[in-house]
XYZ file of C-alpha atoms in Angstrom:
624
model
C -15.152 11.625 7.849
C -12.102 12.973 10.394
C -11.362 16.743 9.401
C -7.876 15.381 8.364
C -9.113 13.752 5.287
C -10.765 17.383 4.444
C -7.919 19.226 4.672
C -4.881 17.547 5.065
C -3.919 19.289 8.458
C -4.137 16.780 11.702
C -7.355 17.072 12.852
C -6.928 19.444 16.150
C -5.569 22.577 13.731
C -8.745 21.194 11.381
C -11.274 21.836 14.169
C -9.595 25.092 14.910
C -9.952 26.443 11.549
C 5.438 -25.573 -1.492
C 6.568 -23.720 -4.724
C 9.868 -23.415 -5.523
C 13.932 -24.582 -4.737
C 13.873 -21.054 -3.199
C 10.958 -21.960 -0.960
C 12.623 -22.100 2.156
C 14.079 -18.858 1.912
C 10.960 -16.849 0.863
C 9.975 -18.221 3.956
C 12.018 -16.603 5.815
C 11.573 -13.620 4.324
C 7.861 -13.262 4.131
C 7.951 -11.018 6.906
C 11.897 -9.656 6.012
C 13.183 -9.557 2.367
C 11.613 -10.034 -1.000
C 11.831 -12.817 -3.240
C 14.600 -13.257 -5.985
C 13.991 -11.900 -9.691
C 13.803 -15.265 -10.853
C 9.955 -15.236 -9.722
C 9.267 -13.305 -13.050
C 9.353 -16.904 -14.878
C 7.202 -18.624 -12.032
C 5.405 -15.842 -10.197
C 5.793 -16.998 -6.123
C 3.674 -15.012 -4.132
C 4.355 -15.261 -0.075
C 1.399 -12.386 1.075
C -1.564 -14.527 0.659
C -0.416 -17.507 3.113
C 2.523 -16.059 4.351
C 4.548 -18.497 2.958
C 5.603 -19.703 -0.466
C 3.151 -20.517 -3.075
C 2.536 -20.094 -7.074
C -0.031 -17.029 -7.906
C -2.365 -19.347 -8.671
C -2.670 -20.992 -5.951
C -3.401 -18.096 -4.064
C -7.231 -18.419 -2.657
C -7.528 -14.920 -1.520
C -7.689 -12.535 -4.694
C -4.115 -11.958 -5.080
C -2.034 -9.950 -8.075
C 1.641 -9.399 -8.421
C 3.367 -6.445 -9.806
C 6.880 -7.267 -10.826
C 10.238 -5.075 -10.911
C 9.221 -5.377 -14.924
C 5.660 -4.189 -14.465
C 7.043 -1.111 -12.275
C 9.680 -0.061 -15.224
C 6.869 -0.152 -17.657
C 4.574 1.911 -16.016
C 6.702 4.732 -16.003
C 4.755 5.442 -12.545
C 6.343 7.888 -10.515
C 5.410 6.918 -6.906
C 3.429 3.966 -5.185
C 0.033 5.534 -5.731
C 0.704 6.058 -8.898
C 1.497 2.651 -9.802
C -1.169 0.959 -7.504
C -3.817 3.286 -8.540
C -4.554 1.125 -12.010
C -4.757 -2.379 -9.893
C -8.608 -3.700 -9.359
C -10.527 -2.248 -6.729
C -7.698 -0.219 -5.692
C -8.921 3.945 -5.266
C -6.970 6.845 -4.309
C -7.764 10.410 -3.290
C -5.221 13.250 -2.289
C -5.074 16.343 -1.437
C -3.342 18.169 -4.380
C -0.501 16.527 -6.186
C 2.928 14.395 -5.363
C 3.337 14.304 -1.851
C -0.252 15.771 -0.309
C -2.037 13.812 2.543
C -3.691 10.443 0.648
C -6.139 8.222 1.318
C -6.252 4.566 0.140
C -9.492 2.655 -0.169
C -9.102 -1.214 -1.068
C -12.399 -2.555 -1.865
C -14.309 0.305 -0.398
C -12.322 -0.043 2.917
C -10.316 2.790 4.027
C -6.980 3.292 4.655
C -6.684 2.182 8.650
C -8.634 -0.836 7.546
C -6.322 -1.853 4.802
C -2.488 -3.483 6.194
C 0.117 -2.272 4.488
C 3.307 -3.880 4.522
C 7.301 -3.019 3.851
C 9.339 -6.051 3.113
C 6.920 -7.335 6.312
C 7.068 -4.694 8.714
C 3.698 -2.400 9.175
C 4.034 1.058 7.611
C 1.949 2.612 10.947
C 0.951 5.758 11.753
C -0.900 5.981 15.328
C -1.843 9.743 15.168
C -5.465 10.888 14.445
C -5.103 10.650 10.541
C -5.720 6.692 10.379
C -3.513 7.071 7.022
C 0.424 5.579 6.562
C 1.857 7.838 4.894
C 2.272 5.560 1.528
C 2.366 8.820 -0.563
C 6.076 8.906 0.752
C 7.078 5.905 -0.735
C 9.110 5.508 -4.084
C 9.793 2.792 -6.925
C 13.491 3.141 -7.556
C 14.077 0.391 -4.635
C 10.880 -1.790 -4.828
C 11.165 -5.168 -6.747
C 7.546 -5.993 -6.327
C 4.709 -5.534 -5.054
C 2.157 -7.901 -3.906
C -1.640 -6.956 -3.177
C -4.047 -9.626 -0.920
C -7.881 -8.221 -1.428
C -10.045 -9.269 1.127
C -10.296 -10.094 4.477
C -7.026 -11.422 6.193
C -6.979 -10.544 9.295
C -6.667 -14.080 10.600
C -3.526 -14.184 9.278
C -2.031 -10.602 9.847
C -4.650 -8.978 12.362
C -5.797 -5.744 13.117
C -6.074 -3.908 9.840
C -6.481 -6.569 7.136
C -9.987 -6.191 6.590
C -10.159 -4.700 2.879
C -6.485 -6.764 2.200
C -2.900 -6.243 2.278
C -0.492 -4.401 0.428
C 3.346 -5.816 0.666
C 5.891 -4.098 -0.823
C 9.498 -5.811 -1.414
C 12.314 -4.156 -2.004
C 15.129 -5.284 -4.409
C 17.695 -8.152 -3.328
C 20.990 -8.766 -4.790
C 20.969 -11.368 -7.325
C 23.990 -14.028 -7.689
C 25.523 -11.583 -10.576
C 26.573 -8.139 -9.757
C 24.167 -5.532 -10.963
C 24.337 -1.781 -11.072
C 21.768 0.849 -12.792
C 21.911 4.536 -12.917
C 18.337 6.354 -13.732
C 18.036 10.282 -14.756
C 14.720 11.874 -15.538
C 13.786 15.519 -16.223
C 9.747 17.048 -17.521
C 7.157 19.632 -16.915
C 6.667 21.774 -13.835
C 10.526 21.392 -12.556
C 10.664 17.587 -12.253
C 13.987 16.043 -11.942
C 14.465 12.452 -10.906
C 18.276 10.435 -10.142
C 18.383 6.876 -8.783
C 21.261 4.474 -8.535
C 20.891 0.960 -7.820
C 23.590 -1.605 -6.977
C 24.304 -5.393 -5.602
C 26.910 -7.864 -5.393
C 27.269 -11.547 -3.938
C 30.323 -12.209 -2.422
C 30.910 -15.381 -1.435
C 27.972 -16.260 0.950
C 27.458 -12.304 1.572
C 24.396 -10.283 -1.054
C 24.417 -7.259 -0.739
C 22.026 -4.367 -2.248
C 21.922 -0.939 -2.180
C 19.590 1.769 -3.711
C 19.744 5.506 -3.433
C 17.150 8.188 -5.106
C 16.806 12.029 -4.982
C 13.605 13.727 -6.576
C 11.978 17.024 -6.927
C 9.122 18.748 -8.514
C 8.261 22.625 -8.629
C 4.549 21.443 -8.954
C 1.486 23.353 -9.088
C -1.166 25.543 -7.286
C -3.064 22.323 -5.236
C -5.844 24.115 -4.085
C -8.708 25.539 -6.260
C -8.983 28.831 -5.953
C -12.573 29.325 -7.048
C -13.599 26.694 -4.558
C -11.293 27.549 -2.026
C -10.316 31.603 -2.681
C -8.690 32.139 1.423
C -5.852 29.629 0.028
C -2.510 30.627 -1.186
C -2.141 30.533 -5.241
C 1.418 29.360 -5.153
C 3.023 26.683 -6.541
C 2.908 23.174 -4.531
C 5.968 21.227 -4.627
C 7.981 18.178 -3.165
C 11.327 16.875 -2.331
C 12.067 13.352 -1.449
C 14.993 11.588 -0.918
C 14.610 7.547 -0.061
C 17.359 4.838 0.126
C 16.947 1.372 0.998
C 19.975 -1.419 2.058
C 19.567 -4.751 2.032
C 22.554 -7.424 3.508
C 21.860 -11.451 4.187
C 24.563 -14.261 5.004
C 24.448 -17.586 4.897
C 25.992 -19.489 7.653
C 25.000 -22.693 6.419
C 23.210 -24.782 3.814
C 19.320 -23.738 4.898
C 20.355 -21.214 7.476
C 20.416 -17.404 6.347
C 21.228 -14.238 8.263
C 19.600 -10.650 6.997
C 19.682 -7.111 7.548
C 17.545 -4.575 5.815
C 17.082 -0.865 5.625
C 14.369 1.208 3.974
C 14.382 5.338 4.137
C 12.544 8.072 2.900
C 12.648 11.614 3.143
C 9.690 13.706 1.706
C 8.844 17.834 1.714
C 5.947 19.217 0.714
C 4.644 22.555 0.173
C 0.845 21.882 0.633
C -2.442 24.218 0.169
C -4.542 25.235 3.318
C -8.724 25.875 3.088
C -7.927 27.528 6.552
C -5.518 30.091 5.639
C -5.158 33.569 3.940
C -3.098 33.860 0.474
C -0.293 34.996 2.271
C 0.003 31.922 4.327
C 2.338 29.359 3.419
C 2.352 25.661 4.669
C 5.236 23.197 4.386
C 5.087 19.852 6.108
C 7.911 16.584 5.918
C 7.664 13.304 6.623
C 10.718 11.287 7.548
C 10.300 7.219 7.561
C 13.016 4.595 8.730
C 12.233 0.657 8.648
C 15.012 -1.340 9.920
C 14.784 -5.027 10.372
C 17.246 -8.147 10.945
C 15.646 -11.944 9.768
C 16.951 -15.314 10.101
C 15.951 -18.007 7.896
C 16.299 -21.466 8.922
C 15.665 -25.112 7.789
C 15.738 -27.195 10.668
C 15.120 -30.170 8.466
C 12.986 -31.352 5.150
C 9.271 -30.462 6.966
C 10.038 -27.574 9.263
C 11.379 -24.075 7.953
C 11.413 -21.218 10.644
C 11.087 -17.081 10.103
C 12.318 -14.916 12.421
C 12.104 -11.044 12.534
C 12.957 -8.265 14.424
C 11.589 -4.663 13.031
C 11.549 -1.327 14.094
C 9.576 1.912 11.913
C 9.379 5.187 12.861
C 7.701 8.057 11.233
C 8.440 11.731 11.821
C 5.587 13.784 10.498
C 5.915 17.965 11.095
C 3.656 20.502 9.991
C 4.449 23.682 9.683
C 1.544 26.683 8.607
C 2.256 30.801 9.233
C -0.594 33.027 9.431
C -3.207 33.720 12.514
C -4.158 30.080 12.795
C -0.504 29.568 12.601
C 1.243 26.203 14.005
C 3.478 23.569 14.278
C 2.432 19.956 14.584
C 4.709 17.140 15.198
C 3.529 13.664 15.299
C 5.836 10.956 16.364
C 5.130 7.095 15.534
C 7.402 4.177 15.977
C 6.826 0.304 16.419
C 9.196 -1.930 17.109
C 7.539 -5.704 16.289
C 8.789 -9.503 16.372
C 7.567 -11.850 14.130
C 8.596 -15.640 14.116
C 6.505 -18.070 11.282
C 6.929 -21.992 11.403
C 5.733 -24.336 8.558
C 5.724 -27.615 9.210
C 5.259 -30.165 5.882
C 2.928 -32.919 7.654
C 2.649 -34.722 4.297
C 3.140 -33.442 0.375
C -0.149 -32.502 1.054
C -0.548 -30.863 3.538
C 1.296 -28.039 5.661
C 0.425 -26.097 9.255
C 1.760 -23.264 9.933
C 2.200 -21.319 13.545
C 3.532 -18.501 15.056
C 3.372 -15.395 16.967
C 3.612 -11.433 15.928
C 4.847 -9.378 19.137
C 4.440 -5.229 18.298
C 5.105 -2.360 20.750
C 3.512 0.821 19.506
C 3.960 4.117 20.679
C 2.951 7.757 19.422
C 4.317 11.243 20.811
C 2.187 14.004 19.406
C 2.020 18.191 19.449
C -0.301 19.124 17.706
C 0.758 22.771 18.076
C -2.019 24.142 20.280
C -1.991 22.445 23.274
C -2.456 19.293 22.638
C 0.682 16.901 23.528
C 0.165 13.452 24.489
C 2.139 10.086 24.331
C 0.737 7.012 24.747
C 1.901 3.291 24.024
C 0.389 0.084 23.908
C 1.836 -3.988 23.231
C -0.432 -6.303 20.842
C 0.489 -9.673 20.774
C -1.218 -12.571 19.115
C -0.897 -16.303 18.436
C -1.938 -17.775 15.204
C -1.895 -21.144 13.398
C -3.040 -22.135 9.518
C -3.500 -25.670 7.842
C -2.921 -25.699 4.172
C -4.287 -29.080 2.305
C -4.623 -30.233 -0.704
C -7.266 -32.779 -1.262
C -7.293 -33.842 -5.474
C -8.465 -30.926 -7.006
C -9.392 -29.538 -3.869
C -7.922 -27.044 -1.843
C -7.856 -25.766 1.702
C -7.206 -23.531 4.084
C -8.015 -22.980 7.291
C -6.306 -19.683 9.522
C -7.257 -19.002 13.241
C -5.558 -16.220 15.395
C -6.183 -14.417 18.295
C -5.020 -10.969 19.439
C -4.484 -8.759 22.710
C -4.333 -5.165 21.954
C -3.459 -3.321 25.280
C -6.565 -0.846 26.215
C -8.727 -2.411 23.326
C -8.783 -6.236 24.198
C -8.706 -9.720 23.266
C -10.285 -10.145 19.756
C -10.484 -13.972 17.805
C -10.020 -13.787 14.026
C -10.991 -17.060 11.426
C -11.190 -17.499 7.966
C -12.001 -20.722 5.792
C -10.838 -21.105 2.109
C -12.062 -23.789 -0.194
C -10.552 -24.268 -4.466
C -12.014 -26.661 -6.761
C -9.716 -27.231 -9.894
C -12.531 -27.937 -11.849
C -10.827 -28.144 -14.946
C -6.616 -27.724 -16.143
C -7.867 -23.858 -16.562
C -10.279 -23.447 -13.968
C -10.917 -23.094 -10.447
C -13.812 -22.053 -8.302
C -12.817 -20.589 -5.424
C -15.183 -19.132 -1.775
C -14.428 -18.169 1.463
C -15.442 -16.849 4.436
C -14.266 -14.797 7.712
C -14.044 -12.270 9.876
C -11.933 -8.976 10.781
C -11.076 -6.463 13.258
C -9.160 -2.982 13.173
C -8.085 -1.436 16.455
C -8.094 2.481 17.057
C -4.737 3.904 16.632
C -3.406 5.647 19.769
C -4.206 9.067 18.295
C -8.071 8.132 18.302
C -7.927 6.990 21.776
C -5.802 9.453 23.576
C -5.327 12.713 21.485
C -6.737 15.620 23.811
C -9.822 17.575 22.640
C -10.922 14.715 20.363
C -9.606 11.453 21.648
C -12.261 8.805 22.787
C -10.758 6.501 25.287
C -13.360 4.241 25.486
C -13.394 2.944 21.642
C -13.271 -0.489 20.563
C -12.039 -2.132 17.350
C -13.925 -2.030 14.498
C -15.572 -5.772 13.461
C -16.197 -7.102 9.861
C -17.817 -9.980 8.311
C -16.812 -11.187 4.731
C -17.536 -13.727 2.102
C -16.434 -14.326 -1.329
C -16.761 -16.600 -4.478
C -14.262 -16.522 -7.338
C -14.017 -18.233 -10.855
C -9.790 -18.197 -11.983
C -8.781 -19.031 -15.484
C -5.298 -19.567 -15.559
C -2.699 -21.031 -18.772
C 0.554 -20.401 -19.363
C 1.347 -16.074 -19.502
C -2.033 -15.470 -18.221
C -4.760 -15.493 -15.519
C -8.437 -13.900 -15.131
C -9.982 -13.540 -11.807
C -13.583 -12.744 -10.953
C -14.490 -12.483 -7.332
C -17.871 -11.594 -5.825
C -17.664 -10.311 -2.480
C -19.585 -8.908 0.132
C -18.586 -7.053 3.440
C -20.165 -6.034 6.621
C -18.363 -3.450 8.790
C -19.907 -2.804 12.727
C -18.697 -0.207 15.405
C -17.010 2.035 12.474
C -14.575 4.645 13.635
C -15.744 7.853 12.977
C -15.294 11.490 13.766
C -18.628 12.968 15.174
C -19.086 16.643 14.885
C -21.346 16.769 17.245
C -19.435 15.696 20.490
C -16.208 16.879 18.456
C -14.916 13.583 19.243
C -14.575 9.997 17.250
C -17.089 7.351 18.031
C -18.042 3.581 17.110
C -20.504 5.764 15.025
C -21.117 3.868 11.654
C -21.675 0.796 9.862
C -21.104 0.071 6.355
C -21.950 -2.751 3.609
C -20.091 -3.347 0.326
C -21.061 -5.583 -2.081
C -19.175 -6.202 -5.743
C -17.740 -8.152 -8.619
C -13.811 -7.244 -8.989
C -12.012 -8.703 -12.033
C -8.395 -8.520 -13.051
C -6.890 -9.830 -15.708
C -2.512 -10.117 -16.611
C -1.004 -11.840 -19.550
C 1.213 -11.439 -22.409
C -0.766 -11.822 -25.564
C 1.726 -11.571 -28.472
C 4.511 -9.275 -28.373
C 2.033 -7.214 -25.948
C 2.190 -7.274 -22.119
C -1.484 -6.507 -21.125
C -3.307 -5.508 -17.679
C -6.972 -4.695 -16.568
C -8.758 -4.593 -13.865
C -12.593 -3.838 -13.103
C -14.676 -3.119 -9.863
C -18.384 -2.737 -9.742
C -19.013 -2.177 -6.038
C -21.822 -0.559 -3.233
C -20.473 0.806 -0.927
C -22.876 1.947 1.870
C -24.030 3.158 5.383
C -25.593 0.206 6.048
C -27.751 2.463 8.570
C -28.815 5.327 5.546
C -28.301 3.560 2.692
C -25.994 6.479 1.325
C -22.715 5.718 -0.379
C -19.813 6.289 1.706
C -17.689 9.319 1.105
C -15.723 9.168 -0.997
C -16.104 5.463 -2.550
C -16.838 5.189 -6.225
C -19.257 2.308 -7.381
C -17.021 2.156 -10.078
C -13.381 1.574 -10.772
C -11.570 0.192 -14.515
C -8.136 0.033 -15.784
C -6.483 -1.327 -18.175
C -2.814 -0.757 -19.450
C -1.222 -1.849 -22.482
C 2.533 -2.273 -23.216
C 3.429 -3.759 -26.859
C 6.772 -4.598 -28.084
C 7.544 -2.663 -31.480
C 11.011 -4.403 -32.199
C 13.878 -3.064 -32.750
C 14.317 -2.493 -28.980
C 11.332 -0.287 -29.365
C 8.119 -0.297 -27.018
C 5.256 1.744 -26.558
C 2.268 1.824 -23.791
C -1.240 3.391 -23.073
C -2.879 3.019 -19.781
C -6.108 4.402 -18.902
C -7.694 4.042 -15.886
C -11.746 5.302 -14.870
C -12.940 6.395 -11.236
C -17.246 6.893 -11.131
C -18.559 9.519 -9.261
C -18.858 9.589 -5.397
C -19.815 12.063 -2.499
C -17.646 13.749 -0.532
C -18.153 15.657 2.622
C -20.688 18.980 3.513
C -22.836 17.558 0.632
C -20.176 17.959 -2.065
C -20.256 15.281 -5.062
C -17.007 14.314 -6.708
C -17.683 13.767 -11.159
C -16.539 10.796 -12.787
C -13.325 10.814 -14.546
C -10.913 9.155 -16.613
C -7.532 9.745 -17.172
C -5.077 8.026 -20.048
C -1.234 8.117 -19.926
C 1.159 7.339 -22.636
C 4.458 6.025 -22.450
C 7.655 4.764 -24.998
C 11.025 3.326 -24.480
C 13.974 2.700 -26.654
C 17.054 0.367 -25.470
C 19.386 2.166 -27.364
C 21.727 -1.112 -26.434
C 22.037 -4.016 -23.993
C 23.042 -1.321 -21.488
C 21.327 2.189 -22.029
C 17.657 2.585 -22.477
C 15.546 6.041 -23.489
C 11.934 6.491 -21.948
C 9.042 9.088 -21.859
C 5.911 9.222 -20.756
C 2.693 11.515 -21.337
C 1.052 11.951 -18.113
C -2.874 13.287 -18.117
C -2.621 12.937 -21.654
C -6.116 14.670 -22.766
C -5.636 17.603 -19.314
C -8.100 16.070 -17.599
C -9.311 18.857 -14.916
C -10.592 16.285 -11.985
C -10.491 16.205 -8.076
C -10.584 13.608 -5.902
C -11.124 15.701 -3.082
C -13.413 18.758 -2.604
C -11.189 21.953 -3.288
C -7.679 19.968 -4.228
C -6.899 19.485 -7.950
C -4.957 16.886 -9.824
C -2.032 17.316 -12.147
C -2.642 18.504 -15.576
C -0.778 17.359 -18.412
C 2.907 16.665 -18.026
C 5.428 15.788 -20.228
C 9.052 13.439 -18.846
C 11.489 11.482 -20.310
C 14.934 10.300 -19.367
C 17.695 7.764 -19.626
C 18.355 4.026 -17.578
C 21.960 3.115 -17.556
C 22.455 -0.666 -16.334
C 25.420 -2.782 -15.963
């Protein structure tokens, strides 16, 4: 494990101390904008293929949290909300805000893609993390998640899955919202949402301010150097969307996501009169055009640019500040091409130019960049009940290579209800820039990580509802990982997972219900030890049932098994319930509250760093 994931501090200072009418625009905007809100009534998922296609025909093991789901929740950031979804684990360094890891499937965060209405949330420092902590709900519409290998469709990084977040669109009425939330430790929350269509001009726009007092992160009988005080975090995000249609099939579109977030954070490598502040500023910008050239061939085009601005800031003898710089700029063009009603190939290119400038704040400045460019093609065809899909892609990553990526995807609609699904492929990740280049522990002469995967599923799907059940197993060679020995990373590791994931979503009743369950292995397929980190055992399930009356009321409850963490440390099992209720007062004006850590669960999911204890919120939604 890199001493970032330890302690939250860059590892340098560490060492030191065919679906719908709407198809063809989805389309276009499976790398740009999201989908409409009329997918709620026939989910449309665009991650899986990228392009159009219902839910359930999704081969990979796909689920879809709508703008609904996110409002019901009562979650308070994207962790949050994700952290109930099937094989999905999280584990941060304190509370709201501190560094976090995502695992998906076992695989961690570098090897999981995720995505902002199509453009790759990147960080190329030394952490191999994103930075998703950062990113709120108030201007997602949904969120889809891809488990599994898919790298022959989006490359490097797509070896546990993908996670795509969309942010909201304007619809064809004009919609406005105002949200204002206040609970324990200092939180208060304000969002305002708005959109209009004018003409052949949508327009959406989204603004949120938070902040939270907090708590003490660190433990202080594990960790007794730290400082006691309290922990807390500002954000401020914003997100713009603008499209225009020239013509009938041809659509323009601008889009702009922001966010702004503080953090007072908890050292291990500090006195208790040190104090540590860090923030993280994040701007995606991209422009799309959608186009129908005729009835068989729709077109995608995007143009992208992220940055991330991540400084650190500690006082004391070990003292420093550490800015990291990343920012990508990336073009993306997707054709698909209708060779029958059948059957569909689709083509296209992803251009990215990445580039990191780093200081880490003793010594240790460096900025590199690189280009990756790759070519890849998929055939989509549907044979009776039988399905199929067939990806191939290769990619140049500059100082890493050429690497080849396939995958092969087979469903049998056995029955109205049922499908058996299996597949097979393989992966890569590339070392970020920081891994390669940073001085002191850079390693210049890494290669990309390589994974082999196969999987066999069993859906049951009817009208409100679908089950999944997916066996998979994973191989993962030439691992990235930090050796203390050399003080440098390595191809060092290789790991094996193994599992049965199942999810279920419906509405049964006047309840909305969702579960999910992961029994997984997780290894060093060299030692046979579970990886740090990685439970064997993840379950959720979340309840929301309609009282009447404009009433509801929810309980979700999520479990995490036990799992090792590093020097020898082991991390207890724990499960955690929240509780939430809502009241629409009227057709415009709705009361919530939520329970959060409703029985004070005391648990960690990294050595030394509690999580929030019980909290109490409620507030007010105002919508026009």
């Amino acid at each position: 494990m890199t001493p970032s994931l330890v302690s939250g501090r860059p590892p340098r200072a560490a060492a030191l101390i065919g679906a719908r009418a709407a198809a063809p625009l989805l389309l276009g905007l499976a790398c740009g904008p999201a989908l409409s809100a009329e997918f709620e009534q026939a989910p449309v998922v665009v991650t899986a293929s990228r392009g159009p296609q219902f839910l359930t025909d999704a081969l990979p093991h796909t689920t879809l949290l709508t703008r609904g789901d996110i409002e019901r929740s009562q979650a308070v950031d994207l962790p949050a909300l994700l952290a109930a979804e099937a094989g999905v684990q999280f584990a941060s360094n304190g509370g709201r805000g501190t560094v976090t890891s995502l695992f998906l499937r076992g695989a961690p965060t570098r090897q999981v893609l995720v995505l902002v209405d199509g453009m790759v949330m990147s960080r190329q420092d030394a952490t191999g993390l994103v930075g998703i902590e950062h990113l709120m709900l108030d201007q997602i519409d949904h969120i889809e998640i891809v488990r599994g290998n898919v790298s022959a469709l989006y490359g490097s990084g797509a070896v546990g899955g993908v996670i795509q977040v969309f942010t909201r669109q304007a619809s064809a009425a004009p919609q406005a919202s105002v949200r204002l939330e206040a609970g324990s430790r200092g939180f208060v929350h304000g969002a305002a949402q708005g959109s209009a269509t004018l003409g052949a001009t949508a327009l959406s726009l989204g603004v949120s301010r938070e902040s939270d007092h907090g708590f003490s992160a660190v433990d202080s009988q594990q960790v007794p150097a730290a400082n006691p005080d309290r922990d807390g975090y500002r954000n401020t995000s914003a997100a713009f969307n603008l499209s225009h249609s020239l013509a009938d099939g041809h659509r323009l579109g601008f889009g702009w996501v922001h966010s702004d977030g503080q953090l007072d954070y908890d050292s291990a490598f500090a006195t208790p009169a040190d104090v540590q502040t860090s923030r993280t500023r994040k701007d995606l910008v991209h422009l799309s055009s959608a186009d129908q050239f005729s009835a068989a061939w729709r077109s995608a085009l995007s143009l992208s640019s992220q940055r991330d601005d991540a400084r650190y800031v500690e006082t004391g003898d070990y003292g420093y500040t550490g800015q990291y710089q990343t920012q990508v700029a990336a073009l993306n063009w997707v054709n698909t091409l209708a060779l029958s009603s059948a059957t569909t190939l689709t083509a296209g290119l992803d251009h990215q130019r990445q580039r990191i400038d780093a200081d880490d704040g003793f010594g240790g400045v460096y900025a590199h960049a690189r280009s990756v460019t790759a070519l890849f093609g998929g055939l989509q065809a549907k044979l009776g009940p039988h399905d199929l899909a067939l990806n191939l892609r290769q990619d140049h990553t500059g100082g890493t290579g050429a690497k080849a990526s396939g995958s092969l995807g087979w469903g049998w609609q056995v029955a109205p209800a049922w499908k058996l699904i299996a597949s097979l492929g393989n992966a890569f990740s590339a070392p970020p820039l920081g891994y390669l280049y940073a001085p002191y522990y850079g390693n210049p002469a890494l290669q990309p990580e390589l994974a082999r995967s196969a999987e066999l599923g069993l859906q049951w799907a009817v009208a409100g509802q679908r089950l999944r059940a997916t066996l998979f197993q994973t191989r993962v060679e030439q691992e990235l990982e930090y050796d203390t020995t050399l003080q440098a990373f390595g191809n060092l590791a290789r790991t094996r997972n193994r599992g049965l994931e199942l999810s279920y979503a419906g509405r049964v009743g006047s309840a909305d219900l969702r579960a999910g369950l992961t029994t997984q292995d997780p290894v060093d397929a060299v030692t046979g030890t579970q990886r740090l980190r990685r439970s064997k055992a993840l379950a959720s399930a979340a309840l929301s049932q309609d009282l009447g009356a404009g009433w509801r009321v929810g309980l979700a409850a999520r479990y995490v098994g036990d799992r090792p963490d590093s020097a020898g440390a082991n991390l207890p099992a724990y499960g955690v319930a929240d509780m939430t209720a809502q009241w629409d007062q009227s057709g415009s004006l709705q009361w919530f509250a939520r329970i959060e850590n409703l029985g004070d669960r005391h648990y960690q999911t990294a050595t030394g760093y509690k999580q929030p204890p019980r909290g109490v919120f409620g507030g007010l939604r105002w919508r026009l």
